[in-house]
Tab-separated table of N, CA and C in Angstrom:
chain	number	residue	atom	x	y	z
A	1	MET	N	88.441	52.043	117.879
A	1	MET	CA	88.262	53.459	118.204
A	1	MET	C	88.857	54.413	118.040
A	2	LEU	N	88.355	55.786	117.290
A	2	LEU	CA	89.229	56.620	117.141
A	2	LEU	C	89.185	57.450	118.181
A	3	ARG	N	90.417	58.226	118.448
A	3	ARG	CA	90.807	58.971	119.529
A	3	ARG	C	91.007	60.451	118.805
A	4	ALA	N	90.342	61.143	119.165
A	4	ALA	CA	90.645	62.727	118.556
A	4	ALA	C	91.669	62.957	119.492
A	5	SER	N	92.804	63.758	118.299
A	5	SER	CA	94.109	64.146	118.821
A	5	SER	C	93.441	65.907	119.348
A	6	ARG	N	94.509	65.946	120.570
A	6	ARG	CA	94.148	67.432	121.177
A	6	ARG	C	95.178	68.392	120.424
A	7	PRO	N	94.796	69.459	120.078
A	7	PRO	CA	95.555	70.622	119.326
A	7	PRO	C	96.703	71.111	120.386
A	8	THR	N	97.835	70.804	119.933
A	8	THR	CA	98.747	71.163	120.694
A	8	THR	C	99.133	72.658	120.373
A	9	PRO	N	99.461	73.387	121.548
A	9	PRO	CA	99.950	74.957	121.077
A	9	PRO	C	100.511	75.258	119.915
A	10	GLU	N	101.620	74.650	119.580
A	10	GLU	CA	102.350	74.630	118.571
A	10	GLU	C	101.286	74.894	117.181
A	11	ARG	N	100.278	73.911	117.254
A	11	ARG	CA	99.299	73.951	115.765
A	11	ARG	C	98.418	74.566	116.094
A	12	MET	N	98.475	75.509	117.416
A	12	MET	CA	97.231	76.143	117.284
A	12	MET	C	97.876	77.570	116.762
A	13	LEU	N	98.929	77.615	117.131
A	13	LEU	CA	100.045	78.910	116.579
A	13	LEU	C	100.106	79.288	115.050
A	14	ARG	N	100.440	77.703	114.713
A	14	ARG	CA	100.251	77.721	113.160
A	14	ARG	C	99.473	77.892	112.400
A	15	SER	N	98.114	77.615	112.873
A	15	SER	CA	96.934	77.939	112.467
A	15	SER	C	96.681	79.530	112.429
A	16	LEU	N	96.708	80.149	113.495
A	16	LEU	CA	96.699	81.416	113.728
A	16	LEU	C	97.620	81.922	112.774
A	17	TRP	N	99.002	81.845	112.474
A	17	TRP	CA	99.760	82.326	111.421
A	17	TRP	C	99.253	81.942	109.832
A	18	MET	N	98.776	80.862	109.817
A	18	MET	CA	97.763	80.935	108.319
A	18	MET	C	96.820	81.976	108.181
A	19	ALA	N	96.149	81.547	109.045
A	19	ALA	CA	94.810	82.706	109.184
A	19	ALA	C	95.076	84.009	109.061
A	20	ALA	N	96.151	84.477	109.747
A	20	ALA	CA	96.743	85.911	109.512
A	20	ALA	C	97.214	85.777	108.151
A	21	GLY	N	97.783	84.978	107.619
A	21	GLY	CA	98.327	85.324	106.544
A	21	GLY	C	97.554	85.351	105.259
A	22	LEU	N	96.418	84.626	105.413
A	22	LEU	CA	95.478	84.563	104.408
A	22	LEU	C	94.561	85.610	104.222
A	23	VAL	N	94.351	86.298	105.406
A	23	VAL	CA	93.627	87.679	105.531
A	23	VAL	C	94.482	88.788	105.115
A	24	MET	N	96.151	88.651	105.269
A	24	MET	CA	96.751	89.367	104.419
A	24	MET	C	96.714	89.130	103.242
A	25	VAL	N	96.896	88.158	102.392
A	25	VAL	CA	96.473	87.839	100.726
A	25	VAL	C	95.321	88.585	100.431
A	26	VAL	N	94.282	88.414	100.998
A	26	VAL	CA	92.944	88.893	100.740
A	26	VAL	C	93.122	90.462	100.675
A	27	LEU	N	93.654	90.990	101.490
A	27	LEU	CA	93.696	92.494	101.835
A	27	LEU	C	94.919	92.817	100.713
A	28	GLY	N	95.753	92.196	100.483
A	28	GLY	CA	96.792	92.755	99.285
A	28	GLY	C	95.854	92.576	97.973
A	29	ILE	N	95.122	91.371	97.806
A	29	ILE	CA	94.311	91.433	96.301
A	29	ILE	C	93.667	92.568	96.352
A	30	ILE	N	92.913	93.143	97.369
A	30	ILE	CA	92.097	94.106	97.168
A	30	ILE	C	92.966	95.421	97.138
A	31	GLY	N	93.716	95.357	97.719
A	31	GLY	CA	95.087	96.798	97.614
A	31	GLY	C	95.706	96.932	96.058
A	32	LEU	N	95.549	95.570	95.462
A	32	LEU	CA	95.866	95.505	93.947
A	32	LEU	C	94.868	96.182	93.209
A	33	ILE	N	93.801	96.098	93.586
A	33	ILE	CA	92.533	96.632	92.644
A	33	ILE	C	92.079	98.270	93.201
A	34	LEU	N	92.026	98.523	94.402
A	34	LEU	CA	91.628	100.036	94.868
A	34	LEU	C	92.898	100.685	95.042
A	35	PRO	N	92.904	101.729	94.341
A	35	PRO	CA	94.170	102.831	94.226
A	35	PRO	C	94.648	103.318	95.524
A	36	MET	N	93.566	103.386	96.478
A	36	MET	CA	94.054	104.238	97.560
A	36	MET	C	94.598	103.274	98.440
A	37	MET	N	94.416	101.870	98.497
A	37	MET	CA	94.897	100.832	99.435
A	37	MET	C	96.574	100.145	98.820
A	38	PRO	N	97.411	100.137	99.839
A	38	PRO	CA	98.404	99.467	99.535
A	38	PRO	C	98.347	98.030	99.319
A	39	GLY	N	99.071	97.692	98.415
A	39	GLY	CA	99.103	95.917	98.139
A	39	GLY	C	100.075	94.948	98.497
A	40	VAL	N	101.602	95.584	97.948
A	40	VAL	CA	102.567	94.593	98.369
A	40	VAL	C	102.710	94.736	99.684
A	41	VAL	N	102.255	95.796	100.656
A	41	VAL	CA	102.635	95.729	102.057
A	41	VAL	C	101.861	94.412	102.923
A	42	PHE	N	100.885	94.557	102.316
A	42	PHE	CA	99.996	93.311	102.887
A	42	PHE	C	100.557	91.705	102.414
A	43	PHE	N	101.080	91.981	101.112
A	43	PHE	CA	101.616	90.489	100.918
A	43	PHE	C	102.971	90.593	101.661
A	44	ILE	N	103.815	91.513	101.983
A	44	ILE	CA	104.877	91.319	102.706
A	44	ILE	C	104.453	90.598	103.794
A	45	GLY	N	103.423	91.290	104.718
A	45	GLY	CA	102.949	90.736	105.930
A	45	GLY	C	102.352	89.075	105.771
A	46	ALA	N	101.846	89.043	104.860
A	46	ALA	CA	101.402	87.499	104.162
A	46	ALA	C	102.679	86.338	104.192
A	47	ALA	N	103.875	87.017	103.695
A	47	ALA	CA	104.864	86.214	103.599
A	47	ALA	C	105.648	85.773	105.161
A	48	PHE	N	105.713	87.149	106.012
A	48	PHE	CA	106.018	86.782	107.268
A	48	PHE	C	105.212	85.851	108.158
A	49	CYS	N	103.739	85.910	107.824
A	49	CYS	CA	102.995	84.690	108.502
A	49	CYS	C	103.193	83.631	107.912
A	50	PHE	N	103.208	83.578	106.692
A	50	PHE	CA	103.484	81.915	106.056
A	50	PHE	C	104.508	81.570	106.656
A	51	ALA	N	105.888	82.341	106.408
A	51	ALA	CA	106.867	81.838	107.110
A	51	ALA	C	106.944	81.158	108.406
A	52	ARG	N	106.091	81.454	109.472
A	52	ARG	CA	105.853	80.670	110.486
A	52	ARG	C	104.644	79.924	110.686
A	53	GLY	N	103.790	79.658	109.372
A	53	GLY	CA	102.687	78.980	109.753
A	53	GLY	C	102.534	77.921	108.547
A	54	ASN	N	103.225	78.447	107.231
A	54	ASN	CA	103.203	77.204	106.365
A	54	ASN	C	104.247	77.837	105.307
A	55	PRO	N	105.649	77.237	105.664
A	55	PRO	CA	106.367	77.639	104.576
A	55	PRO	C	106.597	76.914	103.381
A	56	ALA	N	105.532	76.598	102.988
A	56	ALA	CA	105.219	76.265	101.403
A	56	ALA	C	104.500	77.436	100.733
A	57	TRP	N	103.893	77.905	101.516
A	57	TRP	CA	103.180	79.048	100.846
A	57	TRP	C	103.802	80.064	100.829
A	58	GLU	N	104.556	80.317	102.132
A	58	GLU	CA	105.730	81.327	102.003
A	58	GLU	C	106.327	81.517	100.230
A	59	GLN	N	106.782	80.109	100.217
A	59	GLN	CA	107.497	79.962	98.969
A	59	GLN	C	106.719	80.195	97.439
A	60	ARG	N	105.630	79.873	97.475
A	60	ARG	CA	104.735	80.103	96.618
A	60	ARG	C	104.461	81.967	96.432
A	61	LEU	N	104.478	82.673	97.369
A	61	LEU	CA	104.374	84.015	97.195
A	61	LEU	C	105.680	84.306	96.848
A	62	LEU	N	106.845	83.956	97.333
A	62	LEU	CA	108.312	84.411	96.845
A	62	LEU	C	108.706	84.133	95.272
A	63	ALA	N	107.765	83.051	94.859
A	63	ALA	CA	107.858	82.397	93.275
A	63	ALA	C	107.064	83.372	92.456
A	64	ASP	N	105.846	83.898	93.173
A	64	ASP	CA	105.028	84.603	91.923
A	64	ASP	C	105.964	85.742	91.275
A	65	ARG	N	105.095	85.540	90.155
A	65	ARG	CA	106.129	86.360	88.998
A	65	ARG	C	105.855	88.029	88.779
A	66	ARG	N	104.723	88.076	89.653
A	66	ARG	CA	104.477	89.724	89.808
A	66	ARG	C	104.795	90.181	91.296
A	67	ILE	N	104.535	89.429	92.281
A	67	ILE	CA	104.482	89.816	93.714
A	67	ILE	C	106.163	89.683	94.276
A	68	GLY	N	106.495	88.116	93.933
A	68	GLY	CA	107.879	87.792	94.231
A	68	GLY	C	108.783	88.567	94.418
A	69	PRO	N	109.266	89.485	93.158
A	69	PRO	CA	110.323	89.977	93.117
A	69	PRO	C	110.381	91.257	94.136
A	70	HIS	N	109.164	91.943	94.314
A	70	HIS	CA	108.732	92.933	95.232
A	70	HIS	C	109.259	92.503	96.945
A	71	LEU	N	108.650	91.343	96.898
A	71	LEU	CA	109.009	90.615	98.158
A	71	LEU	C	110.392	90.169	98.524
A	72	ILE	N	111.101	89.925	97.715
A	72	ILE	CA	112.601	89.512	97.732
A	72	ILE	C	113.389	90.682	97.821
A	73	ALA	N	113.035	91.866	97.180
A	73	ALA	CA	113.766	92.859	97.460
A	73	ALA	C	113.963	93.623	98.671
A	74	TRP	N	112.347	93.434	99.075
A	74	TRP	CA	112.197	94.113	100.318
A	74	TRP	C	113.186	93.337	101.439
A	75	ARG	N	112.884	91.983	101.899
A	75	ARG	CA	113.781	91.271	102.651
A	75	ARG	C	115.440	91.430	102.249
A	76	SER	N	115.583	91.402	101.375
A	76	SER	CA	117.233	91.346	100.793
A	76	SER	C	117.744	92.688	101.314
A	77	ARG	N	117.202	93.852	100.826
A	77	ARG	CA	117.328	95.235	101.043
A	77	ARG	C	116.928	96.329	101.533
A	78	GLY	N	115.384	95.721	101.883
A	78	GLY	CA	114.535	96.905	102.472
A	78	GLY	C	114.127	97.969	101.298
A	79	ALA	N	114.292	97.305	100.053
A	79	ALA	CA	113.806	98.183	98.978
A	79	ALA	C	112.423	97.963	98.568
A	80	ILE	N	112.082	99.305	97.736
A	80	ILE	CA	110.809	99.623	97.331
A	80	ILE	C	111.236	100.011	96.023
A	81	SER	N	110.505	99.676	95.086
A	81	SER	CA	110.897	99.862	93.424
A	81	SER	C	110.676	101.330	93.576
A	82	ALA	N	110.718	102.005	92.362
A	82	ALA	CA	110.805	103.590	92.141
A	82	ALA	C	109.179	103.956	91.714
A	83	GLN	N	108.637	102.833	91.183
A	83	GLN	CA	107.566	103.035	90.671
A	83	GLN	C	106.694	102.711	91.864
A	84	GLY	N	106.656	101.791	92.855
A	84	GLY	CA	106.244	101.684	93.983
A	84	GLY	C	106.028	102.891	94.667
A	85	LYS	N	107.318	103.375	94.743
A	85	LYS	CA	107.480	104.746	96.077
A	85	LYS	C	106.712	105.678	94.960
A	86	ARG	N	106.817	105.931	93.640
A	86	ARG	CA	106.231	106.829	93.402
A	86	ARG	C	104.495	106.718	93.410
A	87	ALA	N	104.119	105.688	93.328
A	87	ALA	CA	102.403	105.309	93.720
A	87	ALA	C	102.099	105.541	94.811
A	88	ALA	N	102.873	105.395	95.779
A	88	ALA	CA	102.731	105.297	97.307
A	88	ALA	C	102.579	106.707	97.187
A	89	LEU	N	103.385	107.780	96.768
A	89	LEU	CA	103.624	109.058	97.693
A	89	LEU	C	102.484	109.616	96.630
A	90	ILE	N	102.084	109.423	95.434
A	90	ILE	CA	101.094	110.065	94.751
A	90	ILE	C	99.578	109.702	95.737
A	91	MET	N	99.747	108.672	96.052
A	91	MET	CA	98.257	108.152	96.731
A	91	MET	C	98.313	108.994	97.978
A	92	MET	N	99.284	108.782	98.690
A	92	MET	CA	99.547	109.704	99.971
A	92	MET	C	99.024	111.166	99.922
A	93	ALA	N	99.643	111.633	98.857
A	93	ALA	CA	99.348	113.371	98.744
A	93	ALA	C	97.516	113.329	98.661
A	94	ILE	N	96.921	112.491	97.698
A	94	ILE	CA	95.659	112.185	97.143
A	94	ILE	C	94.807	112.311	98.565
A	95	ALA	N	94.599	110.983	99.275
A	95	ALA	CA	94.670	110.928	100.863
A	95	ALA	C	94.510	112.146	101.653
A	96	ALA	N	95.954	112.901	101.688
A	96	ALA	CA	95.940	113.778	102.288
A	96	ALA	C	95.035	115.075	101.887
A	97	ALA	N	94.665	115.322	100.531
A	97	ALA	CA	93.869	116.372	100.141
A	97	ALA	C	92.440	115.853	100.343
A	98	LEU	N	92.063	114.730	99.973
A	98	LEU	CA	90.737	114.350	100.536
A	98	LEU	C	90.317	114.595	102.030
A	99	THR	N	91.428	114.022	102.937
A	99	THR	CA	90.974	114.542	104.174
A	99	THR	C	90.842	116.038	104.569
A	100	TRP	N	91.800	116.442	104.270
A	100	TRP	CA	91.555	118.244	104.304
A	100	TRP	C	90.186	118.574	103.767
A	101	TRP	N	89.870	118.092	102.510
A	101	TRP	CA	88.592	118.687	102.046
A	101	TRP	C	87.520	118.067	102.960
A	102	ARG	N	87.445	116.797	103.156
A	102	ARG	CA	86.050	116.296	103.940
A	102	ARG	C	86.128	116.315	105.437
A	103	LEU	N	87.243	116.478	106.087
A	103	LEU	CA	87.316	116.358	107.785
A	103	LEU	C	87.783	117.988	108.098
A	104	GLY	N	88.870	118.572	107.533
A	104	GLY	CA	88.843	119.774	107.981
A	104	GLY	C	90.139	119.591	109.392
A	105	TRP	N	90.349	120.889	109.622
A	105	TRP	CA	91.229	120.995	111.011
A	105	TRP	C	90.285	120.510	112.170
A	106	PRO	N	90.791	120.063	113.104
A	106	PRO	CA	92.301	119.608	113.401
A	106	PRO	C	92.653	117.731	113.097
A	107	TRP	N	91.497	117.211	112.469
A	107	TRP	CA	91.643	115.585	112.231
A	107	TRP	C	92.532	115.488	110.846
A	108	ALA	N	92.474	116.530	109.949
A	108	ALA	CA	93.504	116.555	108.741
A	108	ALA	C	94.712	117.107	109.004
A	109	ALA	N	94.817	117.653	110.006
A	109	ALA	CA	96.328	117.991	110.498
A	109	ALA	C	97.313	116.654	111.044
A	110	VAL	N	96.377	115.963	111.933
A	110	VAL	CA	96.731	114.832	112.383
A	110	VAL	C	97.166	113.603	111.367
A	111	SER	N	96.415	113.453	110.617
A	111	SER	CA	96.494	112.728	109.681
A	111	SER	C	97.651	112.821	108.306
A	112	SER	N	97.692	114.100	108.148
A	112	SER	CA	98.820	114.843	106.955
A	112	SER	C	100.175	114.689	107.954
A	113	ALA	N	100.184	114.692	109.309
A	113	ALA	CA	101.236	114.270	109.965
A	113	ALA	C	101.837	112.837	109.839
A	114	VAL	N	100.748	112.167	110.213
A	114	VAL	CA	100.998	110.572	109.760
A	114	VAL	C	101.499	110.313	108.421
A	115	LEU	N	101.062	111.052	107.379
A	115	LEU	CA	101.250	110.740	105.856
A	115	LEU	C	102.561	111.265	105.923
A	116	VAL	N	103.011	112.621	106.316
A	116	VAL	CA	104.171	112.975	105.754
A	116	VAL	C	105.232	111.881	106.379
A	117	VAL	N	105.499	111.633	107.723
A	117	VAL	CA	106.461	110.417	108.378
A	117	VAL	C	106.474	109.366	107.529
A	118	VAL	N	105.129	109.214	106.950
A	118	VAL	CA	105.159	107.684	106.376
A	118	VAL	C	106.063	108.008	104.826
A	119	ALA	N	105.496	108.940	104.114
A	119	ALA	CA	106.148	109.611	103.223
A	119	ALA	C	107.675	109.793	103.350
A	120	LEU	N	108.117	110.132	103.935
A	120	LEU	CA	109.422	110.446	104.152
A	120	LEU	C	110.167	109.286	104.362
A	121	TRP	N	109.855	108.041	105.352
A	121	TRP	CA	110.359	106.945	105.640
A	121	TRP	C	110.644	106.407	104.098
A	122	ILE	N	109.066	106.251	103.318
A	122	ILE	CA	109.298	105.541	101.938
A	122	ILE	C	110.260	105.940	100.817
A	123	ALA	N	110.612	107.448	101.157
A	123	ALA	CA	111.337	108.044	100.193
A	123	ALA	C	112.845	107.626	100.541
A	124	THR	N	113.182	107.576	101.579
A	124	THR	CA	114.296	107.178	102.085
A	124	THR	C	115.057	105.648	101.674
A	125	ARG	N	113.713	104.584	101.593
A	125	ARG	CA	114.054	103.116	101.300
A	125	ARG	C	115.104	103.356	99.911
A	126	PRO	N	115.808	102.114	99.907
A	126	PRO	CA	116.389	102.163	98.779
A	126	PRO	C	115.742	101.636	97.657
A	127	GLU	N	115.941	101.686	96.230
A	127	GLU	CA	115.596	100.991	95.078
A	127	GLU	C	116.040	100.176	94.481
């Protein structure tokens, strides 16, 4: 007679980390396709989740030839490539302009203030 094993809190937590990592990977792939959505940020989150849920999958992300170097640079030095910074700042400027055009005052002011803070933070990261 087979007895079903009860899920332990540790297994449940690992499953949640895995699910969160998979969602982040999907969002990262979408972000690589859509110009207004960041991609690498979600892969950084996925690596974080996989480190807690399935370290083998984390290693696969780190070993990927396109995404791995960005993840390793972020982990080791908190670095963002010059190309990544440029793309992020340009997209944020476009997003701010579109927000002003579509929403106007005061919503665009709030959105723009957040974008300025994030842009300053991105600009100060090492390359």
